[in-house]
CSV table of C-alpha atoms and ligand atoms in Angstrom, one decimal:
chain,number,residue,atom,x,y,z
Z,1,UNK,CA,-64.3,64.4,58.6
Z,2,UNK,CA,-64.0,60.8,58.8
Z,3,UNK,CA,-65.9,59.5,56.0
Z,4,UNK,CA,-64.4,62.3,54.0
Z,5,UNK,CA,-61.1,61.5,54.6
Z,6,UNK,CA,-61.7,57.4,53.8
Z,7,UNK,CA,-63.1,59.0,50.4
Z,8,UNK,CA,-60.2,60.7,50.1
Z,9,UNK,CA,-58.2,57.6,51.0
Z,10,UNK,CA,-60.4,55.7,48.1
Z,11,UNK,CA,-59.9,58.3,45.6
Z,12,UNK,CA,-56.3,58.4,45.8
Z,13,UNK,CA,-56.5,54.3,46.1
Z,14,UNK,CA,-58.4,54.1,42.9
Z,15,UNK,CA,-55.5,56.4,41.4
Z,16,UNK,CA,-53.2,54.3,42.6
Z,17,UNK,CA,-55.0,51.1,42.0
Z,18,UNK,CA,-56.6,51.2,38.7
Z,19,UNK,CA,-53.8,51.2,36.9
Z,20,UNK,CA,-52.1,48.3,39.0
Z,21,UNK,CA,-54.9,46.6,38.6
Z,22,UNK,CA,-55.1,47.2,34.5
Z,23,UNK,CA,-51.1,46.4,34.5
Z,24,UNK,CA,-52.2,42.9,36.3
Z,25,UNK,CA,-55.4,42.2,34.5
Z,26,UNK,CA,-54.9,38.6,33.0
Z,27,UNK,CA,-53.9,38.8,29.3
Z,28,UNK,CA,-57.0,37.4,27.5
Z,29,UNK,CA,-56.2,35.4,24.0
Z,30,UNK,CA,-59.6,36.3,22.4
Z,31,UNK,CA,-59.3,39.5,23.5
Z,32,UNK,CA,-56.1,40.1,21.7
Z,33,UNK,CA,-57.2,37.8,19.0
Z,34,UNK,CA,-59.9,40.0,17.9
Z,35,UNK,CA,-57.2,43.2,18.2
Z,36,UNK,CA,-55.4,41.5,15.6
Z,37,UNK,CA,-58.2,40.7,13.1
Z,38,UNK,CA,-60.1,44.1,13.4
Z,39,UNK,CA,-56.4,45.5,11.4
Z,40,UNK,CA,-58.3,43.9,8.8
Z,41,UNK,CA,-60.7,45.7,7.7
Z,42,UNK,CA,-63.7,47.4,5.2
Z,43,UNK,CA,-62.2,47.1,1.6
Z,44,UNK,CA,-59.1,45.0,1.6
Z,45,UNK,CA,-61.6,42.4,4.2
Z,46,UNK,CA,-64.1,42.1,1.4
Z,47,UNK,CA,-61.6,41.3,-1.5
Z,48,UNK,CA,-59.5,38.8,0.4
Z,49,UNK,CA,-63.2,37.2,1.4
Z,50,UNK,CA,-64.1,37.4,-2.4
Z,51,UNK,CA,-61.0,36.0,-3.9
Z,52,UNK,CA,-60.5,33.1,-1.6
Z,53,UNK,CA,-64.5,32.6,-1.7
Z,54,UNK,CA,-63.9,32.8,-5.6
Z,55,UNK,CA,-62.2,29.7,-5.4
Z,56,UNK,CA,-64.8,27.6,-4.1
Z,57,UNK,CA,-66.3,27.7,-7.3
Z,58,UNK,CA,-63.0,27.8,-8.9
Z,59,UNK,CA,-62.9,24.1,-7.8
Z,60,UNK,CA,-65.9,22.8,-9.2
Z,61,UNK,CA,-65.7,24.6,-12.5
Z,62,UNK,CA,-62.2,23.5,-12.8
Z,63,UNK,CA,-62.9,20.0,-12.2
Z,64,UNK,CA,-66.1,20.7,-14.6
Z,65,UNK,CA,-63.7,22.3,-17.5
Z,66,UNK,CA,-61.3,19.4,-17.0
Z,67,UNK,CA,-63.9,16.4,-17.7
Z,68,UNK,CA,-64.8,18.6,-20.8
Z,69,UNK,CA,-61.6,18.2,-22.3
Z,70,UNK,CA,-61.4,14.8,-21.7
Z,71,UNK,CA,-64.8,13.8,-22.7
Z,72,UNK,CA,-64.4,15.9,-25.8
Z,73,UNK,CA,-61.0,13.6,-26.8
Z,74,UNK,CA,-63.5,10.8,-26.6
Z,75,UNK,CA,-66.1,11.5,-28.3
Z,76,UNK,CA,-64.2,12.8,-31.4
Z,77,UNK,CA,-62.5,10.0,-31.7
Z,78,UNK,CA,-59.0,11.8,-31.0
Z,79,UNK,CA,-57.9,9.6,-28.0
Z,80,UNK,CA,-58.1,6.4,-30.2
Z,81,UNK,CA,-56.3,8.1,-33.1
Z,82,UNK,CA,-53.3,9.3,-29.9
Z,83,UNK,CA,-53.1,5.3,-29.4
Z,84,UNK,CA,-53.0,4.5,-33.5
Z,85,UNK,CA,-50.1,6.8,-33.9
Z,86,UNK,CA,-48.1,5.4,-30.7
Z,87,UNK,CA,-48.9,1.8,-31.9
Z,88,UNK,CA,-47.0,3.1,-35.5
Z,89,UNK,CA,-44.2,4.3,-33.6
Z,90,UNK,CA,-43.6,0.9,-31.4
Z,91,UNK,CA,-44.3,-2.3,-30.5
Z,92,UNK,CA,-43.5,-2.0,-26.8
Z,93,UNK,CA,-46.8,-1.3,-25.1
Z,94,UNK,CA,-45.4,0.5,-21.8
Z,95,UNK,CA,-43.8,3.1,-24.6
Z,96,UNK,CA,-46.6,3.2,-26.1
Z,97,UNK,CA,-48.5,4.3,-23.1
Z,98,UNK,CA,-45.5,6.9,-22.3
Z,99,UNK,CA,-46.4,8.2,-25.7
Z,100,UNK,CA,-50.3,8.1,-25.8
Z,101,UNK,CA,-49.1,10.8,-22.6
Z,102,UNK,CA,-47.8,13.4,-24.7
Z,103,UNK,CA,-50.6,13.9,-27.2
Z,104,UNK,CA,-53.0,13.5,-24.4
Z,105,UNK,CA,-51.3,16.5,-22.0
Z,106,UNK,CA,-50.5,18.9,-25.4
Z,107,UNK,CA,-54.5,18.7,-26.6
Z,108,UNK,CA,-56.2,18.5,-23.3
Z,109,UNK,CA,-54.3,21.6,-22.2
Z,110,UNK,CA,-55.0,23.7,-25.2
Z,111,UNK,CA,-58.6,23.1,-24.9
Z,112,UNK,CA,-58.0,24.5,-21.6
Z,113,UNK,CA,-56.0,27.7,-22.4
Z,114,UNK,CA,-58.7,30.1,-21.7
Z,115,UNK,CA,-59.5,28.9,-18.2
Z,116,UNK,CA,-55.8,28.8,-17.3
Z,117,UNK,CA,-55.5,32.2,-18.8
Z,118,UNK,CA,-58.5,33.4,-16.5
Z,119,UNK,CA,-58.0,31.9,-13.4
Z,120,UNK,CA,-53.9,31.6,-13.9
Z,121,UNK,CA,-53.7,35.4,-14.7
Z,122,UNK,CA,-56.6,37.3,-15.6
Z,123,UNK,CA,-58.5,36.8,-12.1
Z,124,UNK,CA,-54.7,37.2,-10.1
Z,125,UNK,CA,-54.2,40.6,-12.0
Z,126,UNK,CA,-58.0,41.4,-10.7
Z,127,UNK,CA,-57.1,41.2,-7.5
Z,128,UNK,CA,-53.4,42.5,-7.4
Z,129,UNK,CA,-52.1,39.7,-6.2
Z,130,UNK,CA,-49.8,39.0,-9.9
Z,131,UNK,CA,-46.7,41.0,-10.5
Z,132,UNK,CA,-45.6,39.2,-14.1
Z,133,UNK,CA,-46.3,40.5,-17.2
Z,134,UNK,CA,-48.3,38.0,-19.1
Z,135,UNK,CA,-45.2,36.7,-21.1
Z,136,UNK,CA,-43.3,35.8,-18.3
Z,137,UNK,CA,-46.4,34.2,-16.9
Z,138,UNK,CA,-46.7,32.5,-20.4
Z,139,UNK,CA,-43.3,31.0,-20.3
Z,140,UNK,CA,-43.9,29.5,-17.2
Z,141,UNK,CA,-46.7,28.1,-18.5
Z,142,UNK,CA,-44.8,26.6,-20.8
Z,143,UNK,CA,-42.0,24.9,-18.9
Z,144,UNK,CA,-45.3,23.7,-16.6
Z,145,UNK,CA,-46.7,22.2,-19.4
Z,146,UNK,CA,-43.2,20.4,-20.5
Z,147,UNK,CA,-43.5,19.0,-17.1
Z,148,UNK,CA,-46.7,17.8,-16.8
Z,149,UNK,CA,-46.2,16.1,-20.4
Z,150,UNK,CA,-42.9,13.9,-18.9
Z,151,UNK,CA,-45.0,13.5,-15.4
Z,152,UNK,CA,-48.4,12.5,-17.4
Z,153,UNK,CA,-46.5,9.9,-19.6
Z,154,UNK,CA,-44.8,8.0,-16.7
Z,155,UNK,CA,-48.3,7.8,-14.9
Z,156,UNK,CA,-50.4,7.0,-17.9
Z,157,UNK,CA,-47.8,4.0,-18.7
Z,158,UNK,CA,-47.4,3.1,-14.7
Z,159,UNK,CA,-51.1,2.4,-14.3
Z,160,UNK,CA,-52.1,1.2,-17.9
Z,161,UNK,CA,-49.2,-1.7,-16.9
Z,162,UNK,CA,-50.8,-2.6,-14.0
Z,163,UNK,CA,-54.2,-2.9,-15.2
Z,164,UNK,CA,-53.2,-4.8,-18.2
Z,165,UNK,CA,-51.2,-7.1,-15.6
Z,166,UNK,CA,-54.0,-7.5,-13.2
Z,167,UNK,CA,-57.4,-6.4,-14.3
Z,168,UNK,CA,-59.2,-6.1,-11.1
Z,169,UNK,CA,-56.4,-5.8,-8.5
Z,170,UNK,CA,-55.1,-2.9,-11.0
Z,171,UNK,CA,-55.4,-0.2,-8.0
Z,172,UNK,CA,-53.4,-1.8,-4.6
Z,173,UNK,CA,-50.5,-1.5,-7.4
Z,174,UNK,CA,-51.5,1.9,-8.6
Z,175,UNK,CA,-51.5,3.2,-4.8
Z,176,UNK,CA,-47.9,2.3,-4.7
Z,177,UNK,CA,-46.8,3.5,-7.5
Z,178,UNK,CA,-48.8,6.8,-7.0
Z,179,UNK,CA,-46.6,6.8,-3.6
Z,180,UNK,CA,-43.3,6.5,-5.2
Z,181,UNK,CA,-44.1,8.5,-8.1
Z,182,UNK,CA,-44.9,11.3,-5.8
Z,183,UNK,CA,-41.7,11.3,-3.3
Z,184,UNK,CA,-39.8,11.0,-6.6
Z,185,UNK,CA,-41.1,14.4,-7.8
Z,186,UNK,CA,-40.7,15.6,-4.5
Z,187,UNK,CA,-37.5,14.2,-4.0
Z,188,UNK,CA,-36.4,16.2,-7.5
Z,189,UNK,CA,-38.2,19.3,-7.4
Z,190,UNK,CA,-35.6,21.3,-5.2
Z,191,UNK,CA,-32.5,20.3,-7.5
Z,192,UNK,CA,-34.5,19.3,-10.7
Z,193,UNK,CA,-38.1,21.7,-11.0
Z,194,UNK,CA,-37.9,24.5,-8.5
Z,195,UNK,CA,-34.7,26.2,-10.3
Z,196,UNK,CA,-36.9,26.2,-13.8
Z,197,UNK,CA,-38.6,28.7,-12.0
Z,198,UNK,CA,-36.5,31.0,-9.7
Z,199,UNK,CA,-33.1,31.5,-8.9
Z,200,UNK,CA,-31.7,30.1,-5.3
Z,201,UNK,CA,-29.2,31.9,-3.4
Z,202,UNK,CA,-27.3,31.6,0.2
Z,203,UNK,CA,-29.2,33.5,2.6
Z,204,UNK,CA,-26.4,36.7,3.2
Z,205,UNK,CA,-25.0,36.6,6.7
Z,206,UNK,CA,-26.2,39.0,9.3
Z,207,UNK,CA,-29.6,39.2,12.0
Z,208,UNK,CA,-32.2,37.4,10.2
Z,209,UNK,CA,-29.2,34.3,9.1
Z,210,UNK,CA,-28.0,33.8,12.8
Z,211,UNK,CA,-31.6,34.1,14.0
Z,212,UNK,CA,-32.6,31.2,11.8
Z,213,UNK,CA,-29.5,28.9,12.4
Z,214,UNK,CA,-30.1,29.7,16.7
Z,215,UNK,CA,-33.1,28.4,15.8
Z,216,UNK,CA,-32.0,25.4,13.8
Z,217,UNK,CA,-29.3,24.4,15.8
Z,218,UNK,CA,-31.5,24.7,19.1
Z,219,UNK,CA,-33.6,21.8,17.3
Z,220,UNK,CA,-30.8,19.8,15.8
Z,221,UNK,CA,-31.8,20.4,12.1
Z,222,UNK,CA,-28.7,21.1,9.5
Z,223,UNK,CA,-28.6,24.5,8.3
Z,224,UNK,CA,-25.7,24.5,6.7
Z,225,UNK,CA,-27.8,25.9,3.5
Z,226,UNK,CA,-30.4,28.5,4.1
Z,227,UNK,CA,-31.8,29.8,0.3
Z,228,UNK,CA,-33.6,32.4,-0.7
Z,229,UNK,CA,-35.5,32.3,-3.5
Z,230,UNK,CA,-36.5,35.3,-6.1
Z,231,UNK,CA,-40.3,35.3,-5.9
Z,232,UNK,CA,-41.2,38.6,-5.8
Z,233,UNK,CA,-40.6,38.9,-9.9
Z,234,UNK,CA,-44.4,36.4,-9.3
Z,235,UNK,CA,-45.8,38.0,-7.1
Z,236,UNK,CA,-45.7,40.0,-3.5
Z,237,UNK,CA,-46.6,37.0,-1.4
Z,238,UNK,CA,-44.3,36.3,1.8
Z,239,UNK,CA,-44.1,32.1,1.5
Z,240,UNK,CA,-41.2,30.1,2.8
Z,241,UNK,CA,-41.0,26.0,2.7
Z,242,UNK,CA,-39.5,22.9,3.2
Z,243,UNK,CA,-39.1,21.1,-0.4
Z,244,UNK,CA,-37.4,17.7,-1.3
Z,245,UNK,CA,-37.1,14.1,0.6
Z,246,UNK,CA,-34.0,12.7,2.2
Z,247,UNK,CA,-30.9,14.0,0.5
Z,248,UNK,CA,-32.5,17.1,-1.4
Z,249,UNK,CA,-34.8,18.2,1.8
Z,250,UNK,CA,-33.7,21.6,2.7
Z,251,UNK,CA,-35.8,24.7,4.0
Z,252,UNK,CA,-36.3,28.0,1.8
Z,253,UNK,CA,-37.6,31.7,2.0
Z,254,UNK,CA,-39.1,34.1,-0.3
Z,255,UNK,CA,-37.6,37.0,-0.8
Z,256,UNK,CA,-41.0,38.7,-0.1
Z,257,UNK,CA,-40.6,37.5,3.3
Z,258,UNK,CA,-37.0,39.2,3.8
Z,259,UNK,CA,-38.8,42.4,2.7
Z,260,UNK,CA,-41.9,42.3,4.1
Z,261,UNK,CA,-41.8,41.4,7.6
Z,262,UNK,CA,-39.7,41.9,10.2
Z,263,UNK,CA,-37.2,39.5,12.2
Z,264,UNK,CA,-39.6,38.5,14.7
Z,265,UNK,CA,-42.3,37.5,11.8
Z,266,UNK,CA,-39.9,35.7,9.4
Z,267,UNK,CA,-38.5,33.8,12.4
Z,268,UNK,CA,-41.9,32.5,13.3
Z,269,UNK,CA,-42.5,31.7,9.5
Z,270,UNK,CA,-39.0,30.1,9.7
Z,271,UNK,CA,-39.5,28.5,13.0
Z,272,UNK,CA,-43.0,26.4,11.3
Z,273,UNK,CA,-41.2,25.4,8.3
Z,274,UNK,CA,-38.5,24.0,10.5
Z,275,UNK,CA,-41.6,21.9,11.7
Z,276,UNK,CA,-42.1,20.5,8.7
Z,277,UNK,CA,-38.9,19.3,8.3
Z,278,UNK,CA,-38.5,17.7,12.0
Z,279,UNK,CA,-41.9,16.2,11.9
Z,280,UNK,CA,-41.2,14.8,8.4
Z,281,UNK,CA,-44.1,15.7,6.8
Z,282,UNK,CA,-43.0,15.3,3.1
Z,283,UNK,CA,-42.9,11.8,3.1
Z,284,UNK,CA,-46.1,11.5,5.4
Z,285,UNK,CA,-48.1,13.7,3.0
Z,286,UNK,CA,-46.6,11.7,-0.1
Z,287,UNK,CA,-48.0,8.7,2.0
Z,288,UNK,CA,-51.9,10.3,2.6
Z,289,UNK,CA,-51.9,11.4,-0.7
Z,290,UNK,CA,-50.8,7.7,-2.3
Z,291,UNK,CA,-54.1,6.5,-0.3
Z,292,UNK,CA,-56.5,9.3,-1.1
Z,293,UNK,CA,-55.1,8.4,-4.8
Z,294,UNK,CA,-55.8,4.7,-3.8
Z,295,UNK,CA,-59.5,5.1,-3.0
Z,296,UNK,CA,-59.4,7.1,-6.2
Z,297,UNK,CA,-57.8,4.2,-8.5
Z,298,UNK,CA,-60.2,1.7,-6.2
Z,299,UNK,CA,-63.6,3.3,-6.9
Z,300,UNK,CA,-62.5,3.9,-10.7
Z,301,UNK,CA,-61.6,0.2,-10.9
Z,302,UNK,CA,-65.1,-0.4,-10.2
Z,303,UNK,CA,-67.0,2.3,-12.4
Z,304,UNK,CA,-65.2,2.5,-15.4
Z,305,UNK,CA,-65.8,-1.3,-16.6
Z,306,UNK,CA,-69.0,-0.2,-16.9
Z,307,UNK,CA,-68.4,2.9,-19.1
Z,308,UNK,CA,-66.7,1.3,-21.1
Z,309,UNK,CA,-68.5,-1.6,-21.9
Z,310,UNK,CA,-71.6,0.7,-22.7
Z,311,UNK,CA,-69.7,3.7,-24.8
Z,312,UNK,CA,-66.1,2.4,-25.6
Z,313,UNK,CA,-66.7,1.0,-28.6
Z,314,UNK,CA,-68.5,4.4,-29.9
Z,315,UNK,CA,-65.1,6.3,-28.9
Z,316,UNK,CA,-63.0,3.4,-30.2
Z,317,UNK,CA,-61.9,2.0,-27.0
Z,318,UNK,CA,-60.8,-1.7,-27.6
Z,319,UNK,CA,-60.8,-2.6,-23.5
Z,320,UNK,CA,-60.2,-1.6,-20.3
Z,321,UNK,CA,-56.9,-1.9,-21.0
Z,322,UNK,CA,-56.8,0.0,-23.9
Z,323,UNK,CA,-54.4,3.3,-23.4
Z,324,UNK,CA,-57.1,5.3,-25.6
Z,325,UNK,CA,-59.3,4.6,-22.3
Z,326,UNK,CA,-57.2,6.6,-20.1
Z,327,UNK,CA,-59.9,9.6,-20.6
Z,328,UNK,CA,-62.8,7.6,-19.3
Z,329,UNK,CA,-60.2,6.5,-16.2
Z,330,UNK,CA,-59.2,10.6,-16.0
Z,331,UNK,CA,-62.6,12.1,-15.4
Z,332,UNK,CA,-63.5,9.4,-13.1
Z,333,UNK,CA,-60.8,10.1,-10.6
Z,334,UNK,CA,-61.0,14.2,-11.8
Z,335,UNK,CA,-64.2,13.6,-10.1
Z,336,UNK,CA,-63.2,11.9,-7.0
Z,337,UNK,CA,-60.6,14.0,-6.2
Z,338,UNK,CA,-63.3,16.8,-5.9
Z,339,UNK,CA,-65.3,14.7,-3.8
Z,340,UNK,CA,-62.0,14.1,-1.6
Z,341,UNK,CA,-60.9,17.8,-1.5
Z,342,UNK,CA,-62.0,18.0,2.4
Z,343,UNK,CA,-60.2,14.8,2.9
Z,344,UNK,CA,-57.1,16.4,1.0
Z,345,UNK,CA,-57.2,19.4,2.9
Z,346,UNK,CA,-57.2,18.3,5.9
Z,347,UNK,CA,-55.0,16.1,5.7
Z,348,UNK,CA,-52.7,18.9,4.9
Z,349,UNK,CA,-54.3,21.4,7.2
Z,350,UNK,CA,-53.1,19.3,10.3
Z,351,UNK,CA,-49.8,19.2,9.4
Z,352,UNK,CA,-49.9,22.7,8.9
Z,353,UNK,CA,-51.8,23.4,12.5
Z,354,UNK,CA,-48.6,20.4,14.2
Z,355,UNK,CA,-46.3,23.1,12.0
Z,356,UNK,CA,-47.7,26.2,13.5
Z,357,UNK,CA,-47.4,24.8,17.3
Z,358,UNK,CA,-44.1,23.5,16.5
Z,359,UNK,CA,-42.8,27.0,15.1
Z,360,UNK,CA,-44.2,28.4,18.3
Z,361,UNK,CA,-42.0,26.7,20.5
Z,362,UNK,CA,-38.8,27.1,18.8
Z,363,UNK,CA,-39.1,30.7,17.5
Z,364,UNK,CA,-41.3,32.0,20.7
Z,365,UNK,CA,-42.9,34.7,18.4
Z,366,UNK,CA,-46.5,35.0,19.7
Z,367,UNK,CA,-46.8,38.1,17.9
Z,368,UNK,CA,-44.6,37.6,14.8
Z,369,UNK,CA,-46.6,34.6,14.1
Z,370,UNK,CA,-49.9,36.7,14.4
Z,371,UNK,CA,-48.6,39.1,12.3
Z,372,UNK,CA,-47.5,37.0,10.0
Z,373,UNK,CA,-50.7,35.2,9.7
Z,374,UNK,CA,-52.2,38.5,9.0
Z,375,UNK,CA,-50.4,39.3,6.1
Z,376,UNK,CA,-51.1,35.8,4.7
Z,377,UNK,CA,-55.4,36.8,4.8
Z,378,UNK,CA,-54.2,38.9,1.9
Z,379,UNK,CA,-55.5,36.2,-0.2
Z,380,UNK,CA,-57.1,34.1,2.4
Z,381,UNK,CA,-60.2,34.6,4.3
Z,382,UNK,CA,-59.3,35.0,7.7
Z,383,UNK,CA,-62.4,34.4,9.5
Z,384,UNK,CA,-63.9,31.5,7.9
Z,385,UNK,CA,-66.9,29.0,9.7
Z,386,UNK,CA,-66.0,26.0,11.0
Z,387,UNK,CA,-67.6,23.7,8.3
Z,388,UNK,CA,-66.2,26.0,5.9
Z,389,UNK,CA,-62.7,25.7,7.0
Z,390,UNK,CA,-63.1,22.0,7.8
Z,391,UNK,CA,-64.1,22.4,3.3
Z,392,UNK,CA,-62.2,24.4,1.8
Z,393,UNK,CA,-58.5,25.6,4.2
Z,394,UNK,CA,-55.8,23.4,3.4
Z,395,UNK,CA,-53.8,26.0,5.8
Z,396,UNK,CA,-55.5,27.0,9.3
Z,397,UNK,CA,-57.3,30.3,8.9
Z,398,UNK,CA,-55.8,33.5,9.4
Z,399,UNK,CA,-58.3,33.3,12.8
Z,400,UNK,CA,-57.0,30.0,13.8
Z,401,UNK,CA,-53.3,30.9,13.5
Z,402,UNK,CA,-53.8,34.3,15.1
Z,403,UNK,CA,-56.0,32.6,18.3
Z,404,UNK,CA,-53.1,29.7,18.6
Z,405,UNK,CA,-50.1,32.2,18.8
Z,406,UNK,CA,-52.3,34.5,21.7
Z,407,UNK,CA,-53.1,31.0,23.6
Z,408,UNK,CA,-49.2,30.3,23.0
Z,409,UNK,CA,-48.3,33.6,24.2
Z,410,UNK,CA,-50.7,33.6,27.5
Z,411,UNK,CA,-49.3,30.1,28.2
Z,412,UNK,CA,-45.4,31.7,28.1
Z,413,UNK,CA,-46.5,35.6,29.5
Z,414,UNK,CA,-43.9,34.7,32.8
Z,415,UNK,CA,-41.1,33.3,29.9
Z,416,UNK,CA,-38.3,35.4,29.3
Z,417,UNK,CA,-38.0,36.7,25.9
Z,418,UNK,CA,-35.4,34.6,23.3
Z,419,UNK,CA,-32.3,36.2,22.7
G,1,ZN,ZN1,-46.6,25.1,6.2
């Protein structure tokens, strides 16, 4: 009877037990890690894997179609001909520099128009991830091309002024002006660019609004101003960000994201562009880039003497400070900035990762975050290698992000929940 009864006893323990003890079992992060990423699976795995490994290649052939067009403006003699007809038009040599630029961006471009078409809209429509018609697309292209024309001539003149002013030392100038070129655009492009583009409205009041300003106000940022921005006439991606510098900075959605997600997801979104914003990253990515741009202007201040003193005269180049030269200085910091793409990617990627923890904390959405960072492995490979994501992510993985929020989450288990 005895033993009976104590089996008895155990059976009806276990009953009891076993699901105590599964309630208490510790929440493990991989474990519910790998929950998340096995929702991503067979065919729509395989074509975000293809399209983001796609772009690998994307990067060298772009940089390789790139020094085509450039060397081809040498070699027929074009780029001197650019300079002849600025040289007509004035005698002031930063103008004429300025207007070397717009020749130079109009011609380059064209020769380029199929591989923008292909990898700008053909290769998006592939993969679904377009929803423009291709004349919509085309007139953006257009206004893109405006801009990089205006952008082109001021940087063409900037740096052709310094070298002519100070041959060798050309490049310490060039990294500052690279600097303040680039927190001017940034500084414009929420007033000046962004609005070319899509049309910015008040976020309406209600749930997802108060959420956002809790959040705001909980971390002292203004948020007087919270836009939404019409991207899903583009395309279907969620994507929110912090645009501008000083005076113009202010924090934006998609309207993708309003549709797509729910409160819990586009307040974790919301809560890691806040961190942008607090932890200033604008202005300290204007400042990496100006170096990495530095190095660039530094090694081409070295190499393209050289190039020039063996093939100028063939392409009539009259010196290294000859405006026609501005190809030969082009593909050799095209080139570089190849090289540096791990050192430009990162560099991004760990704001992104000090954005991701900081969004954490202030919108204490373990599993919005992971959810969100599912939907963004739509177009992004979500479990990478590590030497592969140290390459090629300049945003954590969709792995990464998912691991961080379920470490976040068992870190907080005994927190109670935000209101
Ligand atoms: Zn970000």
């Amino acid at each position: 009877m005895r033993p009976k009864s104590v089996s008895l006893f155990s059976a009806l323990a276990c009953l009891v037990v076993v699901p105590a003890a599964a309630h208490a079992a510790p929440f493990d992060p991989e474990a519910a890690t790998q929950a998340y990423l096995a929702t991503l699976k067979g065919a729509a795995r395989a074509q975000s894997d293809a399209y983001f490994e796609g772009g690998y290649w994307l990067l060298l052939w772009g940089t390789l179609a790139a020094v085509f067009a450039d060397f081809i403006l040498l070699r027929t003699g074009l780029s001197a001909r650019f300079r002849n007809w600025a040289e007509r038009v004035t005698k002031r040599r930063f103008v004429q520099s300025m207007l070397y630029g717009v020749p130079y961006v109009i011609i380059s471009s064209t020769i380029l128009v199929p591989w923008t078409i292909y990898t700008g809209y053909v290769r998006e429509k592939q993969y679904g991830l377009l929803t423009q018609g291709f004349g919509d697309w085309a007139g953006e292209q257009a206004i893109l091309l405006v801009l990089n024309i205006i952008a082109f001539s001021l940087i063409i003149a900037l740096v052709m002024n310094g070298i002519r002013r100070s041959p060798k030392r050309w490049w310490l100038w060039g990294t500052g002006m690279a600097a303040l070129t680039m927190v001017f655009f940034i500084m414009i492009a929420p007033v000046f660019i962004n609005p070319l583009f899509n049309t910015y409205t008040e976020l309406a009041p209600g749930p997802v609004r108060d959420r956002i300003v809790g959040m705001a106000q909980s971390r002292g940022i203004p948020a007087n101003h919270i836009y939404v921005f019409d991207q899903s006439k583009q395309h279907k991606r969620i994507s929110a960000n912090v645009a501008g510098i000083g005076p113009t900075i202010r924090i934006s959605l998609n309207d993708n994201l309003l549709k797509r997600t729910t409160l819990s997801e586009t307040a974790a979104v919301m809560g890691h562009e806040m961190g942008h914003y607090v932890l200033n990253h604008s202005l300290r990515l204007a400042i990496g880039f100006g170096l990495v741009f530095g190095f660039c202007f530094w090694i081409a201040s070295l190499v393209v003497p050289g190039i020039v003193a063996r093939w100028g005269a063939g392409w009539g180049i009259r010196g290294i400070d000859d405006v026609a030269a501005w190809p030969v200085y082009s593909i050799v910091i095209t080139i570089l900035i190849l090289a540096m793409t791990p050192v430009k990617n990162t560099l991004i990627r760990s704001q992104e990762s000090e954005a991701d923890a900081f969004g954490l904390d202030v919108a204490r959405e373990p599993d919005g975050f992971a959810q969100a960072a599912m939907q963004l492995s739509e177009y992004r490979k979500i479990e990478p290698g590590p030497v592969e994501e140290f390459l090629f992510y300049d945003h954590p993985s969709g792995r990464t992000r998912v691991r961080m929020s379920m470490e976040w989450k068992a870190r907080h288990l005994a927190d109670p929940r935000p209101k």
